[in-house]
XYZ file of C-alpha atoms in Angstrom:
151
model
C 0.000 0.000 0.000
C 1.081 3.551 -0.813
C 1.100 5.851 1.761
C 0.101 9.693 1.031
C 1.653 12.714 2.688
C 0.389 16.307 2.976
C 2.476 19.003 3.278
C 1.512 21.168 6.581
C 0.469 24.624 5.717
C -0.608 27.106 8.164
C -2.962 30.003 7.566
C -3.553 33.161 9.196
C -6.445 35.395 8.794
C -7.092 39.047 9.083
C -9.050 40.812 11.656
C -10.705 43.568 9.419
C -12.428 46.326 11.643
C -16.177 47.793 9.975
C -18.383 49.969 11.466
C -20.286 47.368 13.299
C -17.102 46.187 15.827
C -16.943 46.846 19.142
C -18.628 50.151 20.862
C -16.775 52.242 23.436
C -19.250 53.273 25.664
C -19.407 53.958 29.488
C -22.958 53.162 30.876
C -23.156 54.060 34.696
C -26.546 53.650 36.300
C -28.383 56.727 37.553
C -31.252 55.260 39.397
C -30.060 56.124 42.675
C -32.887 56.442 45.411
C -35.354 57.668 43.010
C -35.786 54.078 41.257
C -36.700 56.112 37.589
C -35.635 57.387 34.916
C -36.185 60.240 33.220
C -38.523 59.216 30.787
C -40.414 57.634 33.665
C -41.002 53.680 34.271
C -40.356 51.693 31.409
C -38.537 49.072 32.656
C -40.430 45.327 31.658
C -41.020 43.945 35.099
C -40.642 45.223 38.974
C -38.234 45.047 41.040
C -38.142 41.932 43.250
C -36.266 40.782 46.595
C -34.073 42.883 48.870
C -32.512 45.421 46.226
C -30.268 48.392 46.609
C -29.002 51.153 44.356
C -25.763 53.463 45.249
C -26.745 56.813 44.549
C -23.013 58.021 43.991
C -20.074 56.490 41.891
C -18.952 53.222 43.776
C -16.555 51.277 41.905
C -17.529 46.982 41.058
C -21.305 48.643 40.857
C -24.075 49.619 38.452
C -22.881 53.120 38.906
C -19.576 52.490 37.902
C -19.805 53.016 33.535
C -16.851 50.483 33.208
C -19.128 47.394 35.232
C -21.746 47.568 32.540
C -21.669 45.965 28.875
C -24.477 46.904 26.262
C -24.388 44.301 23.855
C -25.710 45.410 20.018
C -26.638 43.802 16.829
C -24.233 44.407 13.456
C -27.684 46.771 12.847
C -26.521 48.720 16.552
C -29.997 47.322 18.142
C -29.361 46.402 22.111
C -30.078 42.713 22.495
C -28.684 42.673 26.188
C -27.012 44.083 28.784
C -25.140 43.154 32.054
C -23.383 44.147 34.964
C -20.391 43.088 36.680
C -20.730 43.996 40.774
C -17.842 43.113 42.751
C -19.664 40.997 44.911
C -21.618 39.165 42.901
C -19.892 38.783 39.814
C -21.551 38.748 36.406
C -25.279 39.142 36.448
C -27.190 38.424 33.274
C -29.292 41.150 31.998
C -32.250 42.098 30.151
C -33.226 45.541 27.691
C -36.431 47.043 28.982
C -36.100 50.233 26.870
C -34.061 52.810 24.375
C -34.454 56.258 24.433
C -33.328 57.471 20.473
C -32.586 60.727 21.879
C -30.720 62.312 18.738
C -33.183 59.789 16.752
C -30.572 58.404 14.092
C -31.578 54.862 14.335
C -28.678 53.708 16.113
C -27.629 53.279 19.689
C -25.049 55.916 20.426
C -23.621 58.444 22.909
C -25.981 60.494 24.775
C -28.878 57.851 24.517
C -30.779 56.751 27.136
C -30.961 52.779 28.270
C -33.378 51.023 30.959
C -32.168 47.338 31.940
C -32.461 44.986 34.566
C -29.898 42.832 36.334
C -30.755 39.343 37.988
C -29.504 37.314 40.411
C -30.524 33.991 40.531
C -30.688 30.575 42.852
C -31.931 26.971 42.473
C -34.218 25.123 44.565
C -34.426 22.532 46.526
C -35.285 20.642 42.497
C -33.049 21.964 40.715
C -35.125 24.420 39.119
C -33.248 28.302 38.585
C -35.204 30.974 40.311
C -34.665 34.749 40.020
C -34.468 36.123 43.828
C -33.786 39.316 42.787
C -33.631 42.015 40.115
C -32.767 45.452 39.667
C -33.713 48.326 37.467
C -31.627 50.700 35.662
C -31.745 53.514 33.895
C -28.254 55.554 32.345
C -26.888 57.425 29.537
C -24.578 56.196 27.045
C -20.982 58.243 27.267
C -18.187 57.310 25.638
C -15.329 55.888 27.629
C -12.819 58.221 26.505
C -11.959 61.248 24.192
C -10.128 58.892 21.743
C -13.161 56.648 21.127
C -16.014 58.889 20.911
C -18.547 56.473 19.283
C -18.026 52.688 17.841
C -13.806 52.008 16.513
């Protein structure tokens, strides 16, 4: 029997940046004590459990722009978004609302964006519960003067 050999090639592709890549925006909650926003309530469901909101920048929180990730569509429509707390780690997120303020279409700096967070546990079956969820409500700002919109 012959035996066939292939000649090992490695290939290396490209990472080509477009318009729909990643976003650099800050999104710090603003909810504070007064639990709405300023286009009132238009968050999807209550709040639920034993929930607090920092009124003032504290870093690993809601109100801390760098803890929160809006995650868009290639068409910049919010599908999710989530929080990291210090404490709890990652919590998985929902959209509740977008405020178009500039009304382009797009998600961009200056809009405003109502979420919730969720933390969750699992009974005595097995079964995931959510125990409790917050509402938030903040304003897109870029992170930085270098990346004012998407790179």
């Amino acid at each position: 029997m012959k035996r066939m050999y292939e000649k090992l090639m490695a290939y290396e592709e490209a990472f080509v940046a477009n318009e729909y890549v990643a976003a650099c925006y800050g999104l710090a909650c603003s909810v504070g004590f007064g639990n709405s926003g300023d286009k009132g309530n238009k968050w999807k469901y209550d709040e639920k459990g034993s929930v607090f909101h920092e009124h003032d920048f504290v870093s690993g929180t809601c109100t801390d722009a760098s803890a929160n990730r809006v995650i868009t569509n290639d068409g910049s429509v919010v599908k999710s978004v989530s929080e990291y707390n210090k404490d709890q780690g990652w919590l998985d997120g929902g959209f509740d609302y977008w405020d178009d303020r500039n009304n382009n279409g797009i998600v961009d700096t200056k809009d405003g964006i109502y979420w919730h967070t969720e933390s969750k546990k699992t009974n005595y079956w097995g079964q995931s519960f959510v125990d409790r969820r917050w509402n938030h409500y903040g304003i897109l700002a870029p992170l930085d003067s270098s990346c004012p919109s998407h790179s």
